[in-house]
CSV table of C-alpha atoms and ligand atoms in Angstrom, one decimal:
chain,number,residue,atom,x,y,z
A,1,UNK,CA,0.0,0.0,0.0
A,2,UNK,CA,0.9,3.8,0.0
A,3,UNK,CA,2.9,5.5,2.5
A,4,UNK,CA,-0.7,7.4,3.2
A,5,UNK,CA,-2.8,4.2,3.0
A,6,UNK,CA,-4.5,2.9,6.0
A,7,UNK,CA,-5.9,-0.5,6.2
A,8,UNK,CA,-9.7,-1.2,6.5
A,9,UNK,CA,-9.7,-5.5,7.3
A,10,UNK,CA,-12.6,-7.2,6.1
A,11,UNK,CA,-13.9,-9.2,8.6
A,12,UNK,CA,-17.3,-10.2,6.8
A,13,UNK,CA,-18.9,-13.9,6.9
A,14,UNK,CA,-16.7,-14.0,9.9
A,15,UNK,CA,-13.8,-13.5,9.0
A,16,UNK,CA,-14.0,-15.9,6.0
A,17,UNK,CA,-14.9,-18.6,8.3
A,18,UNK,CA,-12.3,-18.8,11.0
A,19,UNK,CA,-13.9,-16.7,13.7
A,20,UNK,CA,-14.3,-13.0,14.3
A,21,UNK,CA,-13.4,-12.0,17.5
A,22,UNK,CA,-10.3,-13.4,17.4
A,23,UNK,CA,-9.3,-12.2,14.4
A,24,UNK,CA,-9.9,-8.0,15.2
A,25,UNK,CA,-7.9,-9.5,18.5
A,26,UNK,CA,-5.0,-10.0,16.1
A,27,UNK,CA,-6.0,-6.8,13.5
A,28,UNK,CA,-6.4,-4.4,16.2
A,29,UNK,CA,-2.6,-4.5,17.0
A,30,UNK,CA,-1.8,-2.9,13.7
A,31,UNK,CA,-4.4,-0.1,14.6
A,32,UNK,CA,-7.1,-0.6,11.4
A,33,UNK,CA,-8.7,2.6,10.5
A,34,UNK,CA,-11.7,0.2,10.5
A,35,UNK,CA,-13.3,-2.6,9.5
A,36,UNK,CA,-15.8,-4.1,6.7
A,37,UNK,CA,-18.3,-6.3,6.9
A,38,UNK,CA,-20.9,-7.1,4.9
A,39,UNK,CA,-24.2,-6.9,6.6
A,40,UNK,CA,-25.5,-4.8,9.0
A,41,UNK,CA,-26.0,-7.6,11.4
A,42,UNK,CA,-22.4,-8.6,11.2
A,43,UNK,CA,-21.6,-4.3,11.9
A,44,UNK,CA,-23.9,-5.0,15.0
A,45,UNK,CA,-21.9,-7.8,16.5
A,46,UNK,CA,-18.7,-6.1,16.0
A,47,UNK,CA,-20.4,-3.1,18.2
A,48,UNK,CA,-21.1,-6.1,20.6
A,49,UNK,CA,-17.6,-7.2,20.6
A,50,UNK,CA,-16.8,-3.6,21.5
A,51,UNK,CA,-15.1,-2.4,18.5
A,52,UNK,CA,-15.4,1.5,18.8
A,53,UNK,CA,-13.8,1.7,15.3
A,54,UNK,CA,-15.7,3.0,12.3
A,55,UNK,CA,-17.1,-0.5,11.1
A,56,UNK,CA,-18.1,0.0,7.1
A,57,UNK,CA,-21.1,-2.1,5.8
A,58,UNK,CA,-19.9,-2.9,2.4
A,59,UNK,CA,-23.6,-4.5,0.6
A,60,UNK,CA,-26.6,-2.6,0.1
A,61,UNK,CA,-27.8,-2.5,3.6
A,62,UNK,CA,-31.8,-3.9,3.9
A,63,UNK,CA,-34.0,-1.2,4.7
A,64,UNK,CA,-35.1,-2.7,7.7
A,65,UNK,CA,-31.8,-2.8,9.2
A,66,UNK,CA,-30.7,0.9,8.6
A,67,UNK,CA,-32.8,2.0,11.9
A,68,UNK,CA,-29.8,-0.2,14.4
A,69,UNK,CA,-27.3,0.8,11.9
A,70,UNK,CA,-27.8,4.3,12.8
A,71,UNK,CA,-28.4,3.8,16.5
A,72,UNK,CA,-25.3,1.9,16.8
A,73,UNK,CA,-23.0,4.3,14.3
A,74,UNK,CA,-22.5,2.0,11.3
A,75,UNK,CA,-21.1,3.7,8.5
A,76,UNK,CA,-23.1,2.3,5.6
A,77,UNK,CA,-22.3,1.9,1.8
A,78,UNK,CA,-24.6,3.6,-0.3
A,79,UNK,CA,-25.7,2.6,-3.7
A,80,UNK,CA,-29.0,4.5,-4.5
A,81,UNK,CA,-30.6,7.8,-3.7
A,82,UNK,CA,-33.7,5.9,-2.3
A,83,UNK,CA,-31.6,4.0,0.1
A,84,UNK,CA,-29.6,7.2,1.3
A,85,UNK,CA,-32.9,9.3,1.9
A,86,UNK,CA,-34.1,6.4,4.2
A,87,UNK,CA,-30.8,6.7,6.2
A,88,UNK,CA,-31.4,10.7,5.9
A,89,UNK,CA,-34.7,10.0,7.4
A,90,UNK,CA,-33.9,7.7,9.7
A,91,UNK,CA,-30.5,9.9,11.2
A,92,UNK,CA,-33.5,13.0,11.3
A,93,UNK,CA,-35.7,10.7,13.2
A,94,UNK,CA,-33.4,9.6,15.7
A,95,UNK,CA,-31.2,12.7,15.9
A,96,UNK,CA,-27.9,10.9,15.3
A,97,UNK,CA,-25.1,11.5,12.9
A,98,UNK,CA,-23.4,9.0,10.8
A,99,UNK,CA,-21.0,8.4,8.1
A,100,UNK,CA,-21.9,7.2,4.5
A,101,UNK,CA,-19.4,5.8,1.7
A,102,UNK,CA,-20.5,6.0,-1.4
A,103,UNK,CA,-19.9,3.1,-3.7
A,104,UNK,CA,-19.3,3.7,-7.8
A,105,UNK,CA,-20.0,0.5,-9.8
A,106,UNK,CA,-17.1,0.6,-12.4
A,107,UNK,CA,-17.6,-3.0,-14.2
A,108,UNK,CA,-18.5,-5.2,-11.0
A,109,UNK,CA,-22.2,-5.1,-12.0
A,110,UNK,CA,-23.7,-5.7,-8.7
A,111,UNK,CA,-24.3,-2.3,-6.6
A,112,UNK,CA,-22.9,1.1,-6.7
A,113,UNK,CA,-23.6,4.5,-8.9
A,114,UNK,CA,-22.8,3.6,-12.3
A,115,UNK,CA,-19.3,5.8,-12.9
A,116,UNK,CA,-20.5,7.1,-16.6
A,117,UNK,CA,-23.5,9.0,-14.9
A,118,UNK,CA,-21.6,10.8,-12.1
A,119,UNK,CA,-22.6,14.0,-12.9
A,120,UNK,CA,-26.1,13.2,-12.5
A,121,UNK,CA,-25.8,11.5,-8.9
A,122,UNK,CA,-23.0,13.1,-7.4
A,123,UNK,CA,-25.1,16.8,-7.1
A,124,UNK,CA,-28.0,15.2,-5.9
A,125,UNK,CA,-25.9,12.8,-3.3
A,126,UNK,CA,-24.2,16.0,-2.2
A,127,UNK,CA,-27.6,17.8,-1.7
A,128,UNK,CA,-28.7,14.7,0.5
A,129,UNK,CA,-25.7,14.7,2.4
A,130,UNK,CA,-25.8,17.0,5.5
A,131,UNK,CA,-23.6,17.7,8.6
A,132,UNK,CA,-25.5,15.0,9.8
A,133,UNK,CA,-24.9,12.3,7.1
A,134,UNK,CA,-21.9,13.2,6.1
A,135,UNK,CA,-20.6,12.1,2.8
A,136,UNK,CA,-16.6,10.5,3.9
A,137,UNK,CA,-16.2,7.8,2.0
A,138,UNK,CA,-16.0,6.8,-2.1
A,139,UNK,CA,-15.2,3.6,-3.4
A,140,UNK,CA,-14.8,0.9,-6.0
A,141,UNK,CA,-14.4,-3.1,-5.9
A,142,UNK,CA,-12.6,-4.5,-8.3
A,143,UNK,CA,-13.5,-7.5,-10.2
A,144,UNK,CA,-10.7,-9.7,-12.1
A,145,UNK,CA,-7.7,-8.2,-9.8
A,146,UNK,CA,-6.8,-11.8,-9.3
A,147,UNK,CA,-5.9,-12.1,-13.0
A,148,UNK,CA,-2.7,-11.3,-14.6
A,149,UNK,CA,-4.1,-9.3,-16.8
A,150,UNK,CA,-4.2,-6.2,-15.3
A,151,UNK,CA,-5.6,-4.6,-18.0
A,152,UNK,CA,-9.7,-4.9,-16.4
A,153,UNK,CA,-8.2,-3.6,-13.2
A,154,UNK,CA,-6.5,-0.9,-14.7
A,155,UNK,CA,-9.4,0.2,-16.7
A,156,UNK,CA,-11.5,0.6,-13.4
A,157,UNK,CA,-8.8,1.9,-11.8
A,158,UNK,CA,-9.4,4.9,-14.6
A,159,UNK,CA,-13.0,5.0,-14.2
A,160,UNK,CA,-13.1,5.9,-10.4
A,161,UNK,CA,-10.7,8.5,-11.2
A,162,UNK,CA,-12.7,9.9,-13.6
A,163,UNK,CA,-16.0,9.7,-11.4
A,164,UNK,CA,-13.7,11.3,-8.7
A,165,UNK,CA,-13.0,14.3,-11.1
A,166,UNK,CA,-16.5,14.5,-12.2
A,167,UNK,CA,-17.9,15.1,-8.8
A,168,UNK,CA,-19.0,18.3,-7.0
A,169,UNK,CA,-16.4,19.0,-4.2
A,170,UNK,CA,-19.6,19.5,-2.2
A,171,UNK,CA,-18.1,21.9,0.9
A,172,UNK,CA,-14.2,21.2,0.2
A,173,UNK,CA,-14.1,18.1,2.3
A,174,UNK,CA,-12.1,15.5,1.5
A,175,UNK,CA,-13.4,12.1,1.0
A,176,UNK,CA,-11.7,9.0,2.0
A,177,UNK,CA,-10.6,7.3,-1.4
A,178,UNK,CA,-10.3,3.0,-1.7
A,179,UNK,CA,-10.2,0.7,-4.2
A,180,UNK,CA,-8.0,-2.3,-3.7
A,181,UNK,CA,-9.1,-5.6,-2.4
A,182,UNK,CA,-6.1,-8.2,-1.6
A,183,UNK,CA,-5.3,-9.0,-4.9
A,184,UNK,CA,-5.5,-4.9,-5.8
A,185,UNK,CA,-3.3,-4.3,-3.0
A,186,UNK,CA,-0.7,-7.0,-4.1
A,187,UNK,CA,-0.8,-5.6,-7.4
A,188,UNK,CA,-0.1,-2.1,-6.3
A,189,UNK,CA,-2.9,-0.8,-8.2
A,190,UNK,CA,-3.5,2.2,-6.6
A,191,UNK,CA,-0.9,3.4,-4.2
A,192,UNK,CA,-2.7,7.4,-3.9
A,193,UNK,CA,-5.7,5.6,-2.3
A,194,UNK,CA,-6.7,6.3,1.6
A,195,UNK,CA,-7.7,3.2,2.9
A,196,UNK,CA,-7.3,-0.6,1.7
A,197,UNK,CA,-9.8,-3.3,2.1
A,198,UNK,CA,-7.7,-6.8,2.0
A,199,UNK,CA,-9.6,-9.8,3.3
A,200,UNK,CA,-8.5,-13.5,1.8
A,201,UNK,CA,-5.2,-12.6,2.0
A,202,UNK,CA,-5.0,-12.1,5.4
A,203,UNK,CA,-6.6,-15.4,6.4
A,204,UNK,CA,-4.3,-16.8,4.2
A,205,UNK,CA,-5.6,-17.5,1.0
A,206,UNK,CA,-3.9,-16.6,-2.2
A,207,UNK,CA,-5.2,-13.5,-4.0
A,208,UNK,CA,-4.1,-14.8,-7.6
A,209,UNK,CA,-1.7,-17.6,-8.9
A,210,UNK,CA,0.7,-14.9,-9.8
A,211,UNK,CA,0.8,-12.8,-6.9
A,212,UNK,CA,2.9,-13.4,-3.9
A,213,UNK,CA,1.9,-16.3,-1.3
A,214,UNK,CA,0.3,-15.3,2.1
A,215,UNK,CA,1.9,-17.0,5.2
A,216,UNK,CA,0.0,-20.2,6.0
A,217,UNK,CA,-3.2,-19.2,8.8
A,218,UNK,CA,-5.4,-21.6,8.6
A,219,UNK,CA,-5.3,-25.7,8.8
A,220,UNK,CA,-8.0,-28.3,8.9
A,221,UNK,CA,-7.3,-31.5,10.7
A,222,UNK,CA,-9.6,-34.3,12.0
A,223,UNK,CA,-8.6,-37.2,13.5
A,224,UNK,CA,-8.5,-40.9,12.5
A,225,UNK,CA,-11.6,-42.6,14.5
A,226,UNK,CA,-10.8,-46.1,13.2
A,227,UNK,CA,-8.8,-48.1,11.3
A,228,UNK,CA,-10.1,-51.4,9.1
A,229,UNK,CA,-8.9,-54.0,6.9
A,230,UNK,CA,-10.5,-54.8,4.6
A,231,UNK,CA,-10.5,-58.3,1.7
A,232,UNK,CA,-10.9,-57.3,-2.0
A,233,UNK,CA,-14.1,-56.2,-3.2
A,234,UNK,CA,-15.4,-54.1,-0.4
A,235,UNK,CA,-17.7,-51.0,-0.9
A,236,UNK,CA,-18.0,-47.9,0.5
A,237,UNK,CA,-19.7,-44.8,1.4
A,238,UNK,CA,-23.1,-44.1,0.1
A,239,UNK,CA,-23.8,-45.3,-3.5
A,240,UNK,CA,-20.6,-47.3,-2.9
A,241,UNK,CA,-18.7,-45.6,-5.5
A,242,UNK,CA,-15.6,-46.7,-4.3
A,243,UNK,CA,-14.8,-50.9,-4.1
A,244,UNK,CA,-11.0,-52.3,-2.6
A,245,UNK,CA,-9.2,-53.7,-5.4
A,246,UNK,CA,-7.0,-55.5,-3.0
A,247,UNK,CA,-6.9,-56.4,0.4
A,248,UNK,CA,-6.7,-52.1,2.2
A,249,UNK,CA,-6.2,-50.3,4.8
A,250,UNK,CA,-9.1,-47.5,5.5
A,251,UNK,CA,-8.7,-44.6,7.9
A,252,UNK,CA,-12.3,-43.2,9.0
A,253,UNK,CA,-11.7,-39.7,9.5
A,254,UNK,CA,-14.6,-37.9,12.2
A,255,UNK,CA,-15.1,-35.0,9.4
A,256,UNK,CA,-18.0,-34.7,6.5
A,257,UNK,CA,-19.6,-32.0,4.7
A,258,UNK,CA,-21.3,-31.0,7.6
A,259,UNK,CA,-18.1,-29.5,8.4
A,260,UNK,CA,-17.4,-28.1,5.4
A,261,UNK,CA,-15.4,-30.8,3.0
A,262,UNK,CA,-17.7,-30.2,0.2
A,263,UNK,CA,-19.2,-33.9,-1.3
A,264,UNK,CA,-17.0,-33.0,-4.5
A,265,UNK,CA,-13.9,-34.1,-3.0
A,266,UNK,CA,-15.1,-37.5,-2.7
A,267,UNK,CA,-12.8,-40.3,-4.3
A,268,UNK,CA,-10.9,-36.8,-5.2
A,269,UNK,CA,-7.2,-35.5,-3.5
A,270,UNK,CA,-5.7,-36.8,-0.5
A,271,UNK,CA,-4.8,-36.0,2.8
A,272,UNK,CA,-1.4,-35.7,4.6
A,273,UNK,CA,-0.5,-38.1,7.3
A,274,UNK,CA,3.0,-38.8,9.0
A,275,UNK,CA,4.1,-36.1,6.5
A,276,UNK,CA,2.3,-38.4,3.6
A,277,UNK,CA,-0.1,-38.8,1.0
A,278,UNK,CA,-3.7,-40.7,1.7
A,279,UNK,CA,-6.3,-40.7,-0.8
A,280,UNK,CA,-9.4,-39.9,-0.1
A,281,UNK,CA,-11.9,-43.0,-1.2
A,282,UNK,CA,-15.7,-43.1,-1.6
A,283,UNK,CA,-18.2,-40.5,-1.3
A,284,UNK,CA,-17.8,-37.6,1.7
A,285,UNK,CA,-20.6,-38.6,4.1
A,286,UNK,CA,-21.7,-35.8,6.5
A,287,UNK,CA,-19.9,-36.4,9.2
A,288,UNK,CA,-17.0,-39.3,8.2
A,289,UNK,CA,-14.2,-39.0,5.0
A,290,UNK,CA,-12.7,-42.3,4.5
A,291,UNK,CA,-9.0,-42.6,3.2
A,292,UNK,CA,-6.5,-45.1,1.7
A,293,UNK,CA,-3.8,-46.1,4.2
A,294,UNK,CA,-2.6,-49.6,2.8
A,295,UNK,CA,1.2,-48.0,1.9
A,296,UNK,CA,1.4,-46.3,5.6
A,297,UNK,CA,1.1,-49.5,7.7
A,298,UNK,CA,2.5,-47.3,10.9
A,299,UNK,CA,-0.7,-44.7,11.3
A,300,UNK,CA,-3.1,-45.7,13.4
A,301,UNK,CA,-6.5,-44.8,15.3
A,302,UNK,CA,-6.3,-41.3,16.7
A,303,UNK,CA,-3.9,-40.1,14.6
A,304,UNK,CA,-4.3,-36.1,13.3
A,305,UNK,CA,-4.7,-36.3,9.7
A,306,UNK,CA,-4.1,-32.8,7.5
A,307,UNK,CA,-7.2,-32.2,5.0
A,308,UNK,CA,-5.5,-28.5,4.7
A,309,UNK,CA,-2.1,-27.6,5.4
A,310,UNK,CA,1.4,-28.7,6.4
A,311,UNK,CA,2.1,-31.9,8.3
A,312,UNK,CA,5.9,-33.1,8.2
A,313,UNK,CA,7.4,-32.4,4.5
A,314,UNK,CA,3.9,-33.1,2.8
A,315,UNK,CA,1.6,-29.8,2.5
A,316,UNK,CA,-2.2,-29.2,0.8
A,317,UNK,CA,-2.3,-25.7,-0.1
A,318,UNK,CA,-5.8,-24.5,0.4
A,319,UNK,CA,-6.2,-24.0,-3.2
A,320,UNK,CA,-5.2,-27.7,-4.3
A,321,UNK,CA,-8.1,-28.7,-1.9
A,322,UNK,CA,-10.5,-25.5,-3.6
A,323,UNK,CA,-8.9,-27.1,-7.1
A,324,UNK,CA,-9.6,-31.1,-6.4
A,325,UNK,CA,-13.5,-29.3,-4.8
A,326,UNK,CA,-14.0,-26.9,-7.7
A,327,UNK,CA,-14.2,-24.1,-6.0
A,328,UNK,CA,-12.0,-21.1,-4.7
A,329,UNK,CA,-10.2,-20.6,-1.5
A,330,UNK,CA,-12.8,-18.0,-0.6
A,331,UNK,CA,-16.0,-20.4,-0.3
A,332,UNK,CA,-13.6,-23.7,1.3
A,333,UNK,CA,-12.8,-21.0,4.3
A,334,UNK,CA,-16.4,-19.6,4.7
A,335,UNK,CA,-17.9,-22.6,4.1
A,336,UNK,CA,-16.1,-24.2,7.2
A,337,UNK,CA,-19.0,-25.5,9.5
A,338,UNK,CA,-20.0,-24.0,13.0
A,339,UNK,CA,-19.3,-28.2,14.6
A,340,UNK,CA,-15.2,-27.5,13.7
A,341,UNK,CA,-13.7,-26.2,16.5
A,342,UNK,CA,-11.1,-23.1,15.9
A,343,UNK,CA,-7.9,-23.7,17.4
A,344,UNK,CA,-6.2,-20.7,17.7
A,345,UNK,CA,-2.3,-20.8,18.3
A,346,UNK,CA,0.6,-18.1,18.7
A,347,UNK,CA,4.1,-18.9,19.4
A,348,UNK,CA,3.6,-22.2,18.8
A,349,UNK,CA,0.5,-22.5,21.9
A,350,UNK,CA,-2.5,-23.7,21.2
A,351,UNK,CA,-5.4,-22.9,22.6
A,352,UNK,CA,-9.3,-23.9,22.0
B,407,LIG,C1,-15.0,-9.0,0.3
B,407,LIG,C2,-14.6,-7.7,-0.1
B,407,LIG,C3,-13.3,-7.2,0.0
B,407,LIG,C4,-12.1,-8.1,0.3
B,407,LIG,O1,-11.7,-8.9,-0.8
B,407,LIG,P1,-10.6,-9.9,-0.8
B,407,LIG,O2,-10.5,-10.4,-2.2
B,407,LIG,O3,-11.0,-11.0,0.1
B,407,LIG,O4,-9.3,-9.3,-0.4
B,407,LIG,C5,-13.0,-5.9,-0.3
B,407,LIG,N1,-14.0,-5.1,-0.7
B,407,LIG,C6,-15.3,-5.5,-0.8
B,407,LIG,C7,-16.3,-4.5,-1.3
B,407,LIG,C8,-15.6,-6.8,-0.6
B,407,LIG,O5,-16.9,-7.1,-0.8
């Protein structure tokens, strides 16, 4: 980032997944200017947590949620004149003041003022923006910064700056610029911007096969329940998909879908043991993933198997297991179920 940026962490879908209050624990040492979320729910539990920070609602908030936004000073994201007069309204009503960020729609599609009309929303936002909802904030989201092509990045890039220059400098305030999600950041898109909004790097997910690798955060482990042998010919899982072609060694791991190993993976990748390969066999039931262990004669029940991560000299990268599920990083960590228990460690501690 700039010299001048300062870091908004997204901390939506808590925190992709791995849990939220532990993660501002670990942001709010590096002194955020805030934090994103998505809903105004989420903004509300942040308040709960006691975050006193400006906490930025990044979607289209419901109308029916703007009313605890303002009492509990959200600063909402604002992507129609209709939705900002109901905040107007509501600040009026309850004679509070609160922050608004403006969101331009430069190719993502899927809110914001489009940034060819500017000159037709921007004097009509600034008429609805008072002392009391104060206009602070103006932004962008990128939508192929993951790509190598930086070409679709760069154009938007252009765009905002162009809606920037277009708009009415209202009463000579400065808004707070931002652009860049973790891949923008990594790319150095846009190093004149005030804030930065990384999230999937920070969890440790990769922001684009070209762009540097984040440090590895997150593992999922489960542990073997029970061992079997089994003769030739032996099915298993639901709709049996999977039959021993020799005499084999299973591993019945206590993890399923209802934990968040999507049902694709089944008879797909492997999982590390002892610092080695297992294949996963059959389907993924909901709460059990079955793996090959004939070749590693030496593992055993209650052993710690590695679904994702490092274990010894073998690693799964979260995108292999993403790849082998055919999906991205981002929905494997969101999609991590509630029954997983987050393990937090520092220096080497774990604790629950
Ligand atoms: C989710 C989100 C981000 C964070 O994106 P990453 O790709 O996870 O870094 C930033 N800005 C907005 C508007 C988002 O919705």
């Amino acid at each position: 980032m700039g010299s001048g940026t300062r870091i908004l962490p997204v901390v939506k879908a808590d925190a992709y997944g791995i849990g939220v209050e532990r993660a501002l624990a670990v942001f709010d040492r590096v002194d955020p200017w805030g934090y994103g979320v998505a809903t105004v729910a989420e903004g509300l539990e942040l308040r709960r947590l006691g975050v006193t920070r400006p906490v930025l609602v990044l979607m289209p908030a419901e109308s029916e949620a703007v009313r605890d936004a303002v009492e509990r000073g959200l600063t909402l994201s604002v992507s129609s004149l209709d939705a900002l007069e109901e905040i107007s309204q509501e600040a009026d009503a309850q004679d509070r003041g609160l922050a608004v960020h403006v969101e331009v729609d430069t190719g993502m599609g899927r809110a914001g003022f489009d940034w060819r009309r500017a000159a037709e929303w921007g004097p009509r936002i600034a008429a609805l923006t008072t002392r009391r909802v104060r206009w602070e904030g103006l932004y962008t989201h990128f939508h192929s910064a993951d790509e190598a092509d930086s070409g679709p990045t760069e154009l938007q890039r252009r765009r905002f700056r162009d809606t920037v220059e277009a708009l009415p400098d209202a009463d000579g305030t400065e808004r707070l610029l931002h652009l860049s999600n973790s891949a923008g950041i990594l790319r150095r898109v846009d190093l004149e911007a005030d804030l930065a909004r990384p999230g999937i790097f920070l969890y440790g997910g990769s922001a684009g096969r070209d762009l540097p690798e984040p440090e590895e955060v997150v593992a999922v482990r489960a542990r073997i329940l029970l061992v079997r042998e089994v003769p030739a010919g032996t099915t298993l899982g639901y709709g049996a998909t999977y039959r021993a072609a020799r005499a084999e060694r299973w591993a019945t791991l206590g993890i399923g879908y209802g934990d968040g190993v999507p049902r694709a993976l089944g008879n797909q990748g492997s999982v590390v043991v002892r610092g080695r390969m297992a294949p996963i066999i059959g389907r993924i039931s909901m709460d059990l993933t079955v793996v090959d262990i004939t070749d590693l004669p030496e593992v055993g029940r209650g052993e710690v198997v590695t679904l994702i991560g490092t274990d010894g000299g073998a690693r799964v990268s979260l995108e292999e297991f993403a790849e082998h599920a055919g999906t991205n990083n981002y929905e494997i960590l969101t999609g991590l179920g509630t029954r997983l228990p987050r393990i937090w460690s520092s220096d080497g501690h774990s604790q629950e």
